[in-house]
PDB file of C-alpha atoms in Angstrom:
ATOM      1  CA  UNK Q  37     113.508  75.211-235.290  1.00 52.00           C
ATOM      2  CA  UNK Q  38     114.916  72.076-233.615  1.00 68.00           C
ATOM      3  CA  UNK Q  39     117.444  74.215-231.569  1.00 73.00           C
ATOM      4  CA  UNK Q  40     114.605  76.672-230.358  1.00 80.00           C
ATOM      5  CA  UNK Q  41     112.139  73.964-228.524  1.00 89.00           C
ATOM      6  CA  UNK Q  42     115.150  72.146-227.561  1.00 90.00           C
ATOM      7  CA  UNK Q  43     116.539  75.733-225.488  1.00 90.00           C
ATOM      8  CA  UNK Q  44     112.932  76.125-224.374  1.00 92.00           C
ATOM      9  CA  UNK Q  45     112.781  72.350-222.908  1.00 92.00           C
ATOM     10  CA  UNK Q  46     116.236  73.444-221.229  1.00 92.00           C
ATOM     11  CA  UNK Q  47     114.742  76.603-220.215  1.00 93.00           C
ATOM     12  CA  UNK Q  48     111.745  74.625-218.695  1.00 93.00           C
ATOM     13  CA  UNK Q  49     113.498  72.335-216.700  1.00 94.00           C
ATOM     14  CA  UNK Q  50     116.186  75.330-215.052  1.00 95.00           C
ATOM     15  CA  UNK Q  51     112.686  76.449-214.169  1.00 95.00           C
ATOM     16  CA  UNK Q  52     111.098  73.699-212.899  1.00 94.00           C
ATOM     17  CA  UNK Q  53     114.618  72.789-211.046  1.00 94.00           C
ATOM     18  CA  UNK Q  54     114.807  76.240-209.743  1.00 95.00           C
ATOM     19  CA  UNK Q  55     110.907  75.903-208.153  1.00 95.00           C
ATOM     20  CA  UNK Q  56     111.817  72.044-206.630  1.00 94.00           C
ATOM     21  CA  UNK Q  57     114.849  74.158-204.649  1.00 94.00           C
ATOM     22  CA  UNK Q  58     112.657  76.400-203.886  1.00 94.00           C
ATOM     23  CA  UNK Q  59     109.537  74.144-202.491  1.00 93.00           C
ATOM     24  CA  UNK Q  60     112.750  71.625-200.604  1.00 93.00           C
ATOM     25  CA  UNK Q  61     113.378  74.656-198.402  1.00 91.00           C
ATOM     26  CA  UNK Q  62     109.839  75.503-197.601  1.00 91.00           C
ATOM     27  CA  UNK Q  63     109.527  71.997-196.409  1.00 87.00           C
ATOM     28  CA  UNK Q  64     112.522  71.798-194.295  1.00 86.00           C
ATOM     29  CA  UNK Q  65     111.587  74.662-192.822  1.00 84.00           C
ATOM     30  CA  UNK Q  66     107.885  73.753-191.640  1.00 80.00           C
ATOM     31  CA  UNK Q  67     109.363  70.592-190.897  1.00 74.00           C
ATOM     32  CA  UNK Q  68     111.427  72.263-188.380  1.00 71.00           C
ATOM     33  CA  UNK Q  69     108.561  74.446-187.027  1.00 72.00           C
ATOM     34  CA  UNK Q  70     106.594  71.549-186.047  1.00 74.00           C
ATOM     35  CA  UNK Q  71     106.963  67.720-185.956  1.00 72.00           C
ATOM     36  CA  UNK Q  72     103.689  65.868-187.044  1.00 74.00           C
ATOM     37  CA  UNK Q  73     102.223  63.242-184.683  1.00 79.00           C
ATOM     38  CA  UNK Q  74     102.637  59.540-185.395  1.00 82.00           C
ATOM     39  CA  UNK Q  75      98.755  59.021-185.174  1.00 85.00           C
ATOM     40  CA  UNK Q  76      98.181  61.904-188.152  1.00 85.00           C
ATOM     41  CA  UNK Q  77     100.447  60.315-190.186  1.00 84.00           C
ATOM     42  CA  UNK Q  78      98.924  56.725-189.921  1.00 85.00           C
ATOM     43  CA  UNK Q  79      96.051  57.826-190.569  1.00 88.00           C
ATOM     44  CA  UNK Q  80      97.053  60.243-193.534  1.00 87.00           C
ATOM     45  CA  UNK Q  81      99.068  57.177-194.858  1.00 86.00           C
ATOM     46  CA  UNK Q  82      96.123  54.861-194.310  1.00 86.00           C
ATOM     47  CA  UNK Q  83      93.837  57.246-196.351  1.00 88.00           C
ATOM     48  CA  UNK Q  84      96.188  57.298-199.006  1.00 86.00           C
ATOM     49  CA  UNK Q  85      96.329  53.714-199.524  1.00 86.00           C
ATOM     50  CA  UNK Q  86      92.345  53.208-199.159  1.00 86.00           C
ATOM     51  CA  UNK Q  87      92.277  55.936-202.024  1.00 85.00           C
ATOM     52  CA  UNK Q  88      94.634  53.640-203.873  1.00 85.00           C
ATOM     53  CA  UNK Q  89      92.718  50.757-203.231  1.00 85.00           C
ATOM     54  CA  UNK Q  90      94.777  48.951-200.992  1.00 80.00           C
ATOM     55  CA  UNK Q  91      93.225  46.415-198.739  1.00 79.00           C
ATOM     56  CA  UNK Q  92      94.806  46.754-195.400  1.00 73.00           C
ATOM     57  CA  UNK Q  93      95.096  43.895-192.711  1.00 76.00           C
ATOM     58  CA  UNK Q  94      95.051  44.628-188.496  1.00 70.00           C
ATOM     59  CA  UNK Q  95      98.389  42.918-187.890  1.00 73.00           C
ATOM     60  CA  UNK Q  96      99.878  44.117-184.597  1.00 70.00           C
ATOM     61  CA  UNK Q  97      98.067  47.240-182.560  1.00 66.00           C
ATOM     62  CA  UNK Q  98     100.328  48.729-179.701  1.00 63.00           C
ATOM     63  CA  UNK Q  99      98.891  51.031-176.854  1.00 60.00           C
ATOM     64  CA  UNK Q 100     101.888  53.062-175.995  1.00 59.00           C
ATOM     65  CA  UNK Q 101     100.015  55.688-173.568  1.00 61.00           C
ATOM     66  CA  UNK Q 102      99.183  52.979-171.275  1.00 59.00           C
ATOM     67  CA  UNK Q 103     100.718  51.103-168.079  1.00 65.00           C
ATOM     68  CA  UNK Q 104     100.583  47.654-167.259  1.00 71.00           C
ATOM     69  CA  UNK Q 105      98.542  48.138-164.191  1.00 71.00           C
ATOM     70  CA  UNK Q 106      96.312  49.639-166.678  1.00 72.00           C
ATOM     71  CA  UNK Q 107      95.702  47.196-169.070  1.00 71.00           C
ATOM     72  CA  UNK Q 108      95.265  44.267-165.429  1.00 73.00           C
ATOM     73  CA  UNK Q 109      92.525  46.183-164.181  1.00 74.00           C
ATOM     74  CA  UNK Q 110      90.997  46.591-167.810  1.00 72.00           C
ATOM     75  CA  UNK Q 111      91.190  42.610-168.069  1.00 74.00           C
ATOM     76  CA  UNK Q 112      90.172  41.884-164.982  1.00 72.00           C
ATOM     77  CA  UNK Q 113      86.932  44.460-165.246  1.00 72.00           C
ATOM     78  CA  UNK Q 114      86.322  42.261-168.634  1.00 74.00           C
ATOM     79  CA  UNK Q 115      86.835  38.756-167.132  1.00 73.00           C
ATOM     80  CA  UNK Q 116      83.845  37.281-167.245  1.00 70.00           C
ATOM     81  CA  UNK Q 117      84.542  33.935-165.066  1.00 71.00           C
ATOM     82  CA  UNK Q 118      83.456  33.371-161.913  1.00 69.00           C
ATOM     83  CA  UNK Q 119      86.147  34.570-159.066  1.00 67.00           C
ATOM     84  CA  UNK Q 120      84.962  31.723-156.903  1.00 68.00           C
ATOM     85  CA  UNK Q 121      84.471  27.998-156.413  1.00 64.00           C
ATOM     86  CA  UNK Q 122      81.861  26.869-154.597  1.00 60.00           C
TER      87      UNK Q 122
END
């Protein structure tokens, strides 16, 4: 009896291995169809961890899409001090 479950467990997992082969390639071939965003996979990673119950802290944020001369006029629309002495 021992030797029967013991083929079937061997039999399972040549299954199992065969279907982890099988799902690898599907993967590496959507991966080459199309490359996910950065942004989806923050927030598919930050999901995951709220889910989880991780408590997440703000520690750097980076605006890549914008210039310099940008981010001085942005500023200088928000400054809030006078622009001249009287």
């Amino acid at each position: 009896m021992e030797d029967t479950t013991l083929q079937e467990l061997r039999d399972a997992v040549a299954a199992l291995t065969e279907q982890v082969a099988v799902l690898e390639a599907r993967v590496v071939s959507l991966e080459d169809c199309r490359a996910i965003p950065e942004a989806d996979l923050v927030a598919i990673g930050a999901a995951v961890a709220a889910y989880f119950g991780h408590k997440a802290k703000v520690r750097a944020i980076r605006y890549g899409s914008q210039t310099r001369w940008a981010a001085a006029s942005r500023a200088r629309v928000h400054d809030r001090s006078v622009p001249h002495v009287r």
